[in-house]
Structures are given as C-alpha cells and as structure tokens.
Short mmCIF file of N, CA, C and O in Angstrom, two decimals:
data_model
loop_
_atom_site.label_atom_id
_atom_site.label_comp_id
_atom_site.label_asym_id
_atom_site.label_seq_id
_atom_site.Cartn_x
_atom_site.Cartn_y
_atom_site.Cartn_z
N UNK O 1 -4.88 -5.53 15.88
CA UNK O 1 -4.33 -4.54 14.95
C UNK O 1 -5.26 -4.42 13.75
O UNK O 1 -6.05 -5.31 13.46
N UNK O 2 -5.17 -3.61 13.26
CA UNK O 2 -6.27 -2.91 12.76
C UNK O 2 -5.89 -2.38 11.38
O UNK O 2 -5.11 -1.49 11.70
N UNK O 3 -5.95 -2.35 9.98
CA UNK O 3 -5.68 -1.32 8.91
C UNK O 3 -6.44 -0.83 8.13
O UNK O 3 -7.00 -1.53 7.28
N UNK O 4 -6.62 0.32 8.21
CA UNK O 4 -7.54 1.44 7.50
C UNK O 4 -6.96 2.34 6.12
O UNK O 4 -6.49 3.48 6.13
N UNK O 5 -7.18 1.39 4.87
CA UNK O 5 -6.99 2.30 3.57
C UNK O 5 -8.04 3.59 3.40
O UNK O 5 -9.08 3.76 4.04
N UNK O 6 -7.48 4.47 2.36
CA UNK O 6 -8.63 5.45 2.31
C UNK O 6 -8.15 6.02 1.36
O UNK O 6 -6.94 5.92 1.57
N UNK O 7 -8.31 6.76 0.12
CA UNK O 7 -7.63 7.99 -1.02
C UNK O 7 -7.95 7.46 -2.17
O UNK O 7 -7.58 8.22 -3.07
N UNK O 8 -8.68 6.12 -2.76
CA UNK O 8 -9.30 5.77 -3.82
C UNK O 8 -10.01 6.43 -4.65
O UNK O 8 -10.34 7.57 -4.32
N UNK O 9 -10.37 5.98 -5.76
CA UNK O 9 -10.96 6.92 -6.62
C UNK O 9 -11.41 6.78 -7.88
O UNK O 9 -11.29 5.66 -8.39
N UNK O 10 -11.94 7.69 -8.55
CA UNK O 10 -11.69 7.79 -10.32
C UNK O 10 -11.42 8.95 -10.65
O UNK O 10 -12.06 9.96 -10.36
N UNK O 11 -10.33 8.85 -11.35
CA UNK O 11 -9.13 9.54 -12.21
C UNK O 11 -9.14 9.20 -12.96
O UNK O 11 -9.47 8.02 -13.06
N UNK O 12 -8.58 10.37 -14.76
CA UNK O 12 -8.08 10.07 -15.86
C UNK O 12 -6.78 9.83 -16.16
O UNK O 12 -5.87 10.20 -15.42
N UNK O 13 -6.66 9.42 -16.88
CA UNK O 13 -5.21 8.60 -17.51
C UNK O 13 -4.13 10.31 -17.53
O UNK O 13 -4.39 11.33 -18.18
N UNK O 14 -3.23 10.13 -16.81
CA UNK O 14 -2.14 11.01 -15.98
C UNK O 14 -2.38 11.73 -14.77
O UNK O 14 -1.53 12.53 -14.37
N UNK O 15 -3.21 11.58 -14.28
CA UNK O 15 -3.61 12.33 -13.31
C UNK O 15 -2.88 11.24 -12.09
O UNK O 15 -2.64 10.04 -12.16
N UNK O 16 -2.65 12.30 -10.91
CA UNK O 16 -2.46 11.15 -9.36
C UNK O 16 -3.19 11.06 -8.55
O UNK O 16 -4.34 11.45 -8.74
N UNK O 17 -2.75 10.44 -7.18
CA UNK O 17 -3.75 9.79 -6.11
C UNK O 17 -2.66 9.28 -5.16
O UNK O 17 -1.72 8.50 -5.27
N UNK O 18 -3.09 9.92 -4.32
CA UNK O 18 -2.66 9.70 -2.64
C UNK O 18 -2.97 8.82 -2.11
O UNK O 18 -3.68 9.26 -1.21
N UNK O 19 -2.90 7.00 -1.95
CA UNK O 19 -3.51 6.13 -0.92
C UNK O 19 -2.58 6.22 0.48
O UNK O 19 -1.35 6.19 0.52
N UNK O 20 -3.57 6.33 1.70
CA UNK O 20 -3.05 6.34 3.20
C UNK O 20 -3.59 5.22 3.23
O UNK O 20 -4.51 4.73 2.57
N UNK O 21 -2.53 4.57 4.63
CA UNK O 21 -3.07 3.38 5.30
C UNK O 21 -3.15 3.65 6.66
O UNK O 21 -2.00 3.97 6.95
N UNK O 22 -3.68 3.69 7.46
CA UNK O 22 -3.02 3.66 9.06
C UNK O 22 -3.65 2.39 10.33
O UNK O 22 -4.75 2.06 10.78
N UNK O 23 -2.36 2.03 10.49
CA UNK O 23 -2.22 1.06 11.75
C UNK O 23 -2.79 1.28 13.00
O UNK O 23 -2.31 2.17 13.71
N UNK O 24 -3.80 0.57 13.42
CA UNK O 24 -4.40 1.16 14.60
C UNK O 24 -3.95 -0.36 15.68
O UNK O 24 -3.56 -1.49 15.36
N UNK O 25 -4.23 0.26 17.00
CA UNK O 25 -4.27 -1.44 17.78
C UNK O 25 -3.06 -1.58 18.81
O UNK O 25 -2.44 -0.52 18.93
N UNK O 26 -2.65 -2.48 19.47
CA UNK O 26 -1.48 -2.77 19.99
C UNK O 26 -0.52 -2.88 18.95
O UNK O 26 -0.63 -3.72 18.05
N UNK O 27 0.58 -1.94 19.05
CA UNK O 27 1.66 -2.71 17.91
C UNK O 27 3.02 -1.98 18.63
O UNK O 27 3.20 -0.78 18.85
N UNK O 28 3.84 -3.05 18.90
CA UNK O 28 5.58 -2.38 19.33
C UNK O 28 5.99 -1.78 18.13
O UNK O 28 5.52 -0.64 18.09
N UNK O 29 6.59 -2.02 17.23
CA UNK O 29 6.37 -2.00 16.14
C UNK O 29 6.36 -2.34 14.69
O UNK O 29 6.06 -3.49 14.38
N UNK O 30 6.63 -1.55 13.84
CA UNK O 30 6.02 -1.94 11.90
C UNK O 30 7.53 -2.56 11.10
O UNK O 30 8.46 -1.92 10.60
N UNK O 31 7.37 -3.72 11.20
CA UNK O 31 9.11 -4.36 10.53
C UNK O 31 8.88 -3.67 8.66
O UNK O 31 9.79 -3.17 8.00
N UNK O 32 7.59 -3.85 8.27
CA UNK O 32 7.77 -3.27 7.04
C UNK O 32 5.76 -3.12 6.66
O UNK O 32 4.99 -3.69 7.43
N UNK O 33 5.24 -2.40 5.57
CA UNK O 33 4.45 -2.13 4.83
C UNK O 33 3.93 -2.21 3.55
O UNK O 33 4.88 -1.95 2.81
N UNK O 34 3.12 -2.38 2.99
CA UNK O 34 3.21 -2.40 1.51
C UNK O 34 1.73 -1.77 1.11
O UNK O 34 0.91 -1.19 1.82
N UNK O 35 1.72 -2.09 -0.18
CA UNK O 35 0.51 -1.89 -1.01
C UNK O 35 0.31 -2.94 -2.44
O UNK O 35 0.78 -2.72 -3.56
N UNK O 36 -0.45 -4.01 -2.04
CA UNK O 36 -1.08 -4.59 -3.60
C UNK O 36 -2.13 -4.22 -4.15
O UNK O 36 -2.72 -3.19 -3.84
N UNK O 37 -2.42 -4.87 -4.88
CA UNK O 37 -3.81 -4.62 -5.72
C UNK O 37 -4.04 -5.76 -6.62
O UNK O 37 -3.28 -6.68 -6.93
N UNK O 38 -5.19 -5.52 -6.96
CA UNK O 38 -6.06 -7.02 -7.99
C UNK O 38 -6.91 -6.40 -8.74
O UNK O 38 -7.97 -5.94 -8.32
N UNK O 39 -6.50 -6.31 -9.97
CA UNK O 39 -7.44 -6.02 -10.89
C UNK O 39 -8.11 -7.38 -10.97
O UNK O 39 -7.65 -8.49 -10.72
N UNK O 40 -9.88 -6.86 -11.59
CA UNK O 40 -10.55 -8.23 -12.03
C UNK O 40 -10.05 -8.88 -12.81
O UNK O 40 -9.49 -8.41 -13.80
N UNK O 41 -10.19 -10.59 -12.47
CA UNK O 41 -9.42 -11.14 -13.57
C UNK O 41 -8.20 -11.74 -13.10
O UNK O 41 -7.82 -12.87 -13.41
N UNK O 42 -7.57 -10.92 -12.32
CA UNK O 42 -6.21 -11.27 -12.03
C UNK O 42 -5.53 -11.36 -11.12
O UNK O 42 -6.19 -10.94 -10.17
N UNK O 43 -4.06 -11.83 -10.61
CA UNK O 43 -4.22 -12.21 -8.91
C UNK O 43 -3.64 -11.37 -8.49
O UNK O 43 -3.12 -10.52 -9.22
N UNK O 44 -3.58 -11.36 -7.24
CA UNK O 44 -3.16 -10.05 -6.43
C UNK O 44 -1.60 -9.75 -6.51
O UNK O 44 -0.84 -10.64 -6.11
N UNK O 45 -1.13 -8.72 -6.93
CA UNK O 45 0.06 -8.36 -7.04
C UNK O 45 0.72 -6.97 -6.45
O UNK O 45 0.17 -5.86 -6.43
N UNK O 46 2.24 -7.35 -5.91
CA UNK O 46 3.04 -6.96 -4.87
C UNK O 46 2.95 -5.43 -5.75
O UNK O 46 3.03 -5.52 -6.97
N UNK O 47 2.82 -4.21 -5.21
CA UNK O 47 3.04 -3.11 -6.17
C UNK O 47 4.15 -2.52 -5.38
O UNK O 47 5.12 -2.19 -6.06
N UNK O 48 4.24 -2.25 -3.83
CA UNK O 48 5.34 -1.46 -3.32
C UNK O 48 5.43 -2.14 -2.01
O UNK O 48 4.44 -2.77 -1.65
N UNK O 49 6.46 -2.11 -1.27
CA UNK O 49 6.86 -2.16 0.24
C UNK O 49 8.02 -1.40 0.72
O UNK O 49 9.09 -1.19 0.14
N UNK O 50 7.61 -1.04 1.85
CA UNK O 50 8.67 -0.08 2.15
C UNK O 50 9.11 -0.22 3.97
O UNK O 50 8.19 0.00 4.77
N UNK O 51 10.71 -0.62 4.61
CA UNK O 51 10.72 -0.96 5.29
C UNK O 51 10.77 -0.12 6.47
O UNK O 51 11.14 1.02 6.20
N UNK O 52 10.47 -0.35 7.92
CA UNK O 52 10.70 1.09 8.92
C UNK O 52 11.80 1.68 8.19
O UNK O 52 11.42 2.61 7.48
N UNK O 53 13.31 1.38 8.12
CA UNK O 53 14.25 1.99 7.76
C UNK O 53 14.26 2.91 6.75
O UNK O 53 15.01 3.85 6.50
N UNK O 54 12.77 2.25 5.94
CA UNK O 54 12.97 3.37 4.43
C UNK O 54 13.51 2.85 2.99
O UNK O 54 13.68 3.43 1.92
N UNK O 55 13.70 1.66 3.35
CA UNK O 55 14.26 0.80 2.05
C UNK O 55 12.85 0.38 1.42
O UNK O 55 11.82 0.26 2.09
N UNK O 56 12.94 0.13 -0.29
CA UNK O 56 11.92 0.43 -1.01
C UNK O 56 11.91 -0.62 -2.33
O UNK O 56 12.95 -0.84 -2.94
N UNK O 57 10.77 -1.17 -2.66
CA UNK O 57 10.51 -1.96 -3.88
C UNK O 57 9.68 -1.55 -4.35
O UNK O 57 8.86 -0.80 -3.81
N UNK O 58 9.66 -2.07 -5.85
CA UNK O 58 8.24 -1.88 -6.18
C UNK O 58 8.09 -2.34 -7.61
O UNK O 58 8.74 -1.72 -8.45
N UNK O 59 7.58 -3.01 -7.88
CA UNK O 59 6.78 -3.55 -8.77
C UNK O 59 7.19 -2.91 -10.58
O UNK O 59 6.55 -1.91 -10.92
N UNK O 60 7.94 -3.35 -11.35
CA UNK O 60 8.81 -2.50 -12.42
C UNK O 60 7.45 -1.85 -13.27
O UNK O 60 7.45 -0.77 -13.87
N UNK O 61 6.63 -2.52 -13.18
CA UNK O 61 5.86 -1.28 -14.21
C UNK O 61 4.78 0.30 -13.88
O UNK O 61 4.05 1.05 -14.53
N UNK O 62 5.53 0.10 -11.73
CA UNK O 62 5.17 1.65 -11.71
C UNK O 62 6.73 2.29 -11.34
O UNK O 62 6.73 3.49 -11.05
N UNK O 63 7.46 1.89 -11.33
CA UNK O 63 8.67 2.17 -10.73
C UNK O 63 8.71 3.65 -11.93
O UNK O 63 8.19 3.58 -13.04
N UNK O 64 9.45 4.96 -11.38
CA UNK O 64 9.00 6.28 -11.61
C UNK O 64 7.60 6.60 -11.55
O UNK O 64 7.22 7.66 -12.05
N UNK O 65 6.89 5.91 -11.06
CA UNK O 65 5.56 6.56 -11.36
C UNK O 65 4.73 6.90 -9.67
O UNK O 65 3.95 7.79 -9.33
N UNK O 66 5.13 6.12 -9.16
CA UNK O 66 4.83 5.41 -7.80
C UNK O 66 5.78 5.68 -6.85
O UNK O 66 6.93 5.33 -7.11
N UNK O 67 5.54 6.33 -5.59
CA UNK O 67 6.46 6.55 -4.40
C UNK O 67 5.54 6.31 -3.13
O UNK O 67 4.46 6.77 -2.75
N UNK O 68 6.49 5.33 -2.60
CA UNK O 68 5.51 4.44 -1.02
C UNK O 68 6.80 5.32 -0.02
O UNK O 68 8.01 5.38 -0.20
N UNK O 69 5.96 5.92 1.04
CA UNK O 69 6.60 6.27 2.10
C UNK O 69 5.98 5.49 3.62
O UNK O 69 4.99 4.78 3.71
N UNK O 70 6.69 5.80 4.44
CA UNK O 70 5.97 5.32 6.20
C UNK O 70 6.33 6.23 6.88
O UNK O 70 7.38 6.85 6.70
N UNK O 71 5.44 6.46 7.81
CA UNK O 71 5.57 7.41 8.84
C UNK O 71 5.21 6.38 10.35
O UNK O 71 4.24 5.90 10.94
N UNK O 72 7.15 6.48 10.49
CA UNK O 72 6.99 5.45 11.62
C UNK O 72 6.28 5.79 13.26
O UNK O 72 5.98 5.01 14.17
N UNK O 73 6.16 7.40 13.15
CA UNK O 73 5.71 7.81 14.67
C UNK O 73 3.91 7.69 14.22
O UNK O 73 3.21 7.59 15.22
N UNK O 74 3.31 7.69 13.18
CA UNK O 74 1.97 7.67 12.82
C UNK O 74 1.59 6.67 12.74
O UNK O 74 0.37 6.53 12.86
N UNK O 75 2.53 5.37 12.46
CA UNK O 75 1.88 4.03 12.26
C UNK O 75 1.31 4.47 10.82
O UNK O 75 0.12 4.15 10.77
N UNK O 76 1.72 5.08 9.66
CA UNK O 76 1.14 5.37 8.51
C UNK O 76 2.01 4.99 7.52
O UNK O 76 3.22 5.03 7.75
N UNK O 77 1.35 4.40 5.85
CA UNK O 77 1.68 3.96 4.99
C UNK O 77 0.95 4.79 3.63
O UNK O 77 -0.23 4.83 3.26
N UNK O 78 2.20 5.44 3.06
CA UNK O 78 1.37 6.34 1.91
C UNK O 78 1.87 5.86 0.44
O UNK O 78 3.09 5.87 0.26
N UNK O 79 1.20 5.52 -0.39
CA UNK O 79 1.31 5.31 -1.67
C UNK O 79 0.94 6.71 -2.77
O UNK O 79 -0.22 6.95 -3.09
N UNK O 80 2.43 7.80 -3.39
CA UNK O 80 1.42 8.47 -3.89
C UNK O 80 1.70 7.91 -5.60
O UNK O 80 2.72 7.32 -5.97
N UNK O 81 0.82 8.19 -6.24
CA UNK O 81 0.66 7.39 -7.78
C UNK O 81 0.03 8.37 -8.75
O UNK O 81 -1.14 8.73 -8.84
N UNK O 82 1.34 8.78 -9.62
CA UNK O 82 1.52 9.70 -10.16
C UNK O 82 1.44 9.53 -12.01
O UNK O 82 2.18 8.65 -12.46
N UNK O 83 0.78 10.15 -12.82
CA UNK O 83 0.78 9.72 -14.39
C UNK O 83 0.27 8.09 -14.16
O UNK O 83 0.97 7.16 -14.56
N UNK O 84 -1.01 7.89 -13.49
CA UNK O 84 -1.61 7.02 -13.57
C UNK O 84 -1.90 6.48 -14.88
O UNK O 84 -1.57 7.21 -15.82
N UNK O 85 -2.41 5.45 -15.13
CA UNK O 85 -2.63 4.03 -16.48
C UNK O 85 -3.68 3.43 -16.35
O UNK O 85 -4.05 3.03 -15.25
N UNK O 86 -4.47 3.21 -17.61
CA UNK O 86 -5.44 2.51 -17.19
C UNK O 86 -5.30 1.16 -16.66
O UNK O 86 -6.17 0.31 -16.44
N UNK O 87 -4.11 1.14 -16.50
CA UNK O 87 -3.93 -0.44 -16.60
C UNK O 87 -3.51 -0.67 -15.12
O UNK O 87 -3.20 -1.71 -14.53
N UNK O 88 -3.61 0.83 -14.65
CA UNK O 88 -3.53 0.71 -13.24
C UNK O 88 -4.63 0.55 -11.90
O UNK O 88 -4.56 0.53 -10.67
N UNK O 89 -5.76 0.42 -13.04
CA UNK O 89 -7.16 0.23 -12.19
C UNK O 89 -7.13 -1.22 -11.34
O UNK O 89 -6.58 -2.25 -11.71
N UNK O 90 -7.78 -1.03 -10.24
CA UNK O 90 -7.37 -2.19 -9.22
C UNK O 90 -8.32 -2.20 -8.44
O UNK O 90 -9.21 -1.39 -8.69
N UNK O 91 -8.47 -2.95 -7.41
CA UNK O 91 -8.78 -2.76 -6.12
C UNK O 91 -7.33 -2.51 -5.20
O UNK O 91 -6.64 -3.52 -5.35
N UNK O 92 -6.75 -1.70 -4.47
CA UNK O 92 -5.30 -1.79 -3.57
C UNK O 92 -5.66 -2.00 -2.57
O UNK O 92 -6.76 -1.57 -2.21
N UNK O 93 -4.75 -2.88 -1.61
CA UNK O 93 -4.73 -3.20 -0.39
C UNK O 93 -3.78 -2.52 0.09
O UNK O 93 -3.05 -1.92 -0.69
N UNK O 94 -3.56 -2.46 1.61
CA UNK O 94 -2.50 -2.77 2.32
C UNK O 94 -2.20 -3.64 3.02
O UNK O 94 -3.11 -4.34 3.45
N UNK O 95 -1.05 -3.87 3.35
CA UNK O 95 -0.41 -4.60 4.44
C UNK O 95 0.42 -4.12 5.36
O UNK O 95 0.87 -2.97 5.37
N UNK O 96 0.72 -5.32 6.45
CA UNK O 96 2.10 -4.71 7.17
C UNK O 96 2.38 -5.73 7.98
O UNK O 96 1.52 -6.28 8.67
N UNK O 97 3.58 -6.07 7.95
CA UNK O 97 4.44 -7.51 9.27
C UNK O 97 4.11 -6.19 10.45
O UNK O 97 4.56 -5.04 10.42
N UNK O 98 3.46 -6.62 11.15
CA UNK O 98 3.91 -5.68 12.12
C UNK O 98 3.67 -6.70 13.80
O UNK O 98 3.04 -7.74 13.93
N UNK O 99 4.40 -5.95 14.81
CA UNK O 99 4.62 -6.51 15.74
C UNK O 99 3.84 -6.18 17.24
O UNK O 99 4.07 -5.04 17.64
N UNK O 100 3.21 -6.76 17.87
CA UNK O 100 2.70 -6.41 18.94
C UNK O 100 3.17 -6.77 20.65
O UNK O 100 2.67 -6.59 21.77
N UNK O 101 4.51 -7.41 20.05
CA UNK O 101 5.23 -7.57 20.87
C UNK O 101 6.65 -7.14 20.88
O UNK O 101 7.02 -7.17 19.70
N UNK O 102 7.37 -6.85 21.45
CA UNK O 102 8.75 -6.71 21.05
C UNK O 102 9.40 -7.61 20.74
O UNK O 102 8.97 -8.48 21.50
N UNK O 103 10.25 -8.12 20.08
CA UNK O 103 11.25 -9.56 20.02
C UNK O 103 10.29 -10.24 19.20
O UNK O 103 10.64 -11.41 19.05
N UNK O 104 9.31 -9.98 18.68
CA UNK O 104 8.66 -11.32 17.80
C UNK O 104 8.58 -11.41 16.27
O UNK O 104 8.74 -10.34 15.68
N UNK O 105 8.45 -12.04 15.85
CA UNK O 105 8.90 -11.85 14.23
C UNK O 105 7.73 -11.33 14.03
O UNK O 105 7.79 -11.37 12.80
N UNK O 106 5.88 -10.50 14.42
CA UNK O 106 5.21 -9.90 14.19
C UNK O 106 4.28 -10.73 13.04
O UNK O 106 4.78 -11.84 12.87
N UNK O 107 3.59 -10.62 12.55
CA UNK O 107 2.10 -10.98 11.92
C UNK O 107 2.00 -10.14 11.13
O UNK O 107 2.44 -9.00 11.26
N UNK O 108 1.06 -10.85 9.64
CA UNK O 108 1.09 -9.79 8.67
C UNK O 108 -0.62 -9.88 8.48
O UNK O 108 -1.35 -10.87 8.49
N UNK O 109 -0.97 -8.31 8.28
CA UNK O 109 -2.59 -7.98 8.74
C UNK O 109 -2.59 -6.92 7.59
O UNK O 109 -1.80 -6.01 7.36
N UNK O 110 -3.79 -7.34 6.89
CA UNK O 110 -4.19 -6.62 5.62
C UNK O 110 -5.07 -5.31 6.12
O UNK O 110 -5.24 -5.17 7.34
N UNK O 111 -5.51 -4.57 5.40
CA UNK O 111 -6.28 -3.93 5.06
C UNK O 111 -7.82 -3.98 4.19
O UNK O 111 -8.00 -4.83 3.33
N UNK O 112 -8.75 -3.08 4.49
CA UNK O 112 -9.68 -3.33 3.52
C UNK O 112 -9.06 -3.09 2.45
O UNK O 112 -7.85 -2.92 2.52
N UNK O 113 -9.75 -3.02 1.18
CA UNK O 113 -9.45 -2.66 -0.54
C UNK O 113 -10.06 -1.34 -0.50
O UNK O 113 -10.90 -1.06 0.36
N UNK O 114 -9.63 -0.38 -1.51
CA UNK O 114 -9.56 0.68 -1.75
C UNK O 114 -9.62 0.92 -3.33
O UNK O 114 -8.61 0.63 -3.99
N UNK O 115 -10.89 1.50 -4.05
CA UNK O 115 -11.04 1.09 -5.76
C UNK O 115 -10.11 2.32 -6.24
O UNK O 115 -10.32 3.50 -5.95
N UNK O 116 -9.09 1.84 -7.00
CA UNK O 116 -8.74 2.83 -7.83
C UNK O 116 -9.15 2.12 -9.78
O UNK O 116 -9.04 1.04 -10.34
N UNK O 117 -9.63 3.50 -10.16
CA UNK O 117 -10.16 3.42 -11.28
C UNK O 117 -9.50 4.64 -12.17
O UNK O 117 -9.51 5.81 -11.79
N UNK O 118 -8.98 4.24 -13.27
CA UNK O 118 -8.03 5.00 -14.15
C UNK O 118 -8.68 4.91 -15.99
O UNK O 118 -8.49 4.12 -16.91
N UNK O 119 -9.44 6.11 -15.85
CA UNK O 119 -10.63 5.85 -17.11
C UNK O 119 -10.92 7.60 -17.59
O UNK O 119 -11.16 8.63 -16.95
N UNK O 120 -10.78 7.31 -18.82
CA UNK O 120 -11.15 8.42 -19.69
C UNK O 120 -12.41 8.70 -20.13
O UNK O 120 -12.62 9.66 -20.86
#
C-alpha cells in the first residue's frame, strides 16, 4: 500500500489549499485517514482524521478553518485549509489504518510530506 500527498505550496496569510492523498495497492478497506504535519522545530502533530463513516477531528487551532473529507470509492483523503496562518507552515503528511485484508485490524502507512508554507 502505497500513499501519495500532492496540493502543497506557498500561500499568503488567508488564502487556501487543497491537500489530496490517494491510497494505492492491495487494500479491502480504509478503517480511517488523517493528516499531520511538523513544523521545524517541533513534533509531529495530529491536525485532522476522518473515519470511512465520516466522523471527524481535528486539532482545535484549525477547527473552522480546516475540513478533511474521504472518498471511500477513490481510496482518497482531502484536507481543504482555508484563511490559512503563518503558523500553519509545516511539512503535512498523511496517513491511514487501512486494511488489506478483510477481518484484520489493518496497518497504518504514511505518506510522503507535502511543504505547506504560509508567508507574506
């Protein structure tokens, strides 16, 4: 299994950004998804997850700002991030528990990093 970020960037302070992820590989399927990130300096932190069902977290200092969806027939994970911050500059990952078997509690498989940069 396989995960491919992509929608990174540089943007000014309010502007948004679309990050996709997509799941490639054997997979029955996706128990849940997310998106962290690591700014330099600092450790990697949970920003959103979102489960097949559609149930949703996320991290209180993008919460209104930030909406994680999945597209369970695509094997896809979208972060869009809206009235961006500088303080939102990162590297983002993804993730996902996902399953390549049926019945198994599934494996969790990152993604490359993806630079988002939030600068005037």
């Amino acid at each position: 299994v396989q995960l491919q970020a992509s929608g990174g960037g540089l943007v000014q302070p309010g502007e948004s950004l679309r990050l996709s992820c997509a799941a490639s590989g054997k997979i029955a399927s996706i128990a849940n998804m997310g998106w962290y990130r690591q700014a330099p300096g600092k450790q990697r932190e949970l920003v959103a997850v979102v489960t097949s069902g559609g149930l949703t977290n996320y991290l209180d200092s993008v919460k209104g700002r930030f909406t994680i969806s999945i597209d369970n027939a695509q094997n896809m994970v979208y972060l869009q991030m809206n009235d961006l911050k500088p303080e939102d500059t990162a590297v983002y990952y993804c993730n996902g528990l996902i399953r390549r078997r049926a019945f198994t509690p599934g494996d969790v498989y990152w993604g490359q990093g993806t630079q988002v940069t939030v600068s005037s």
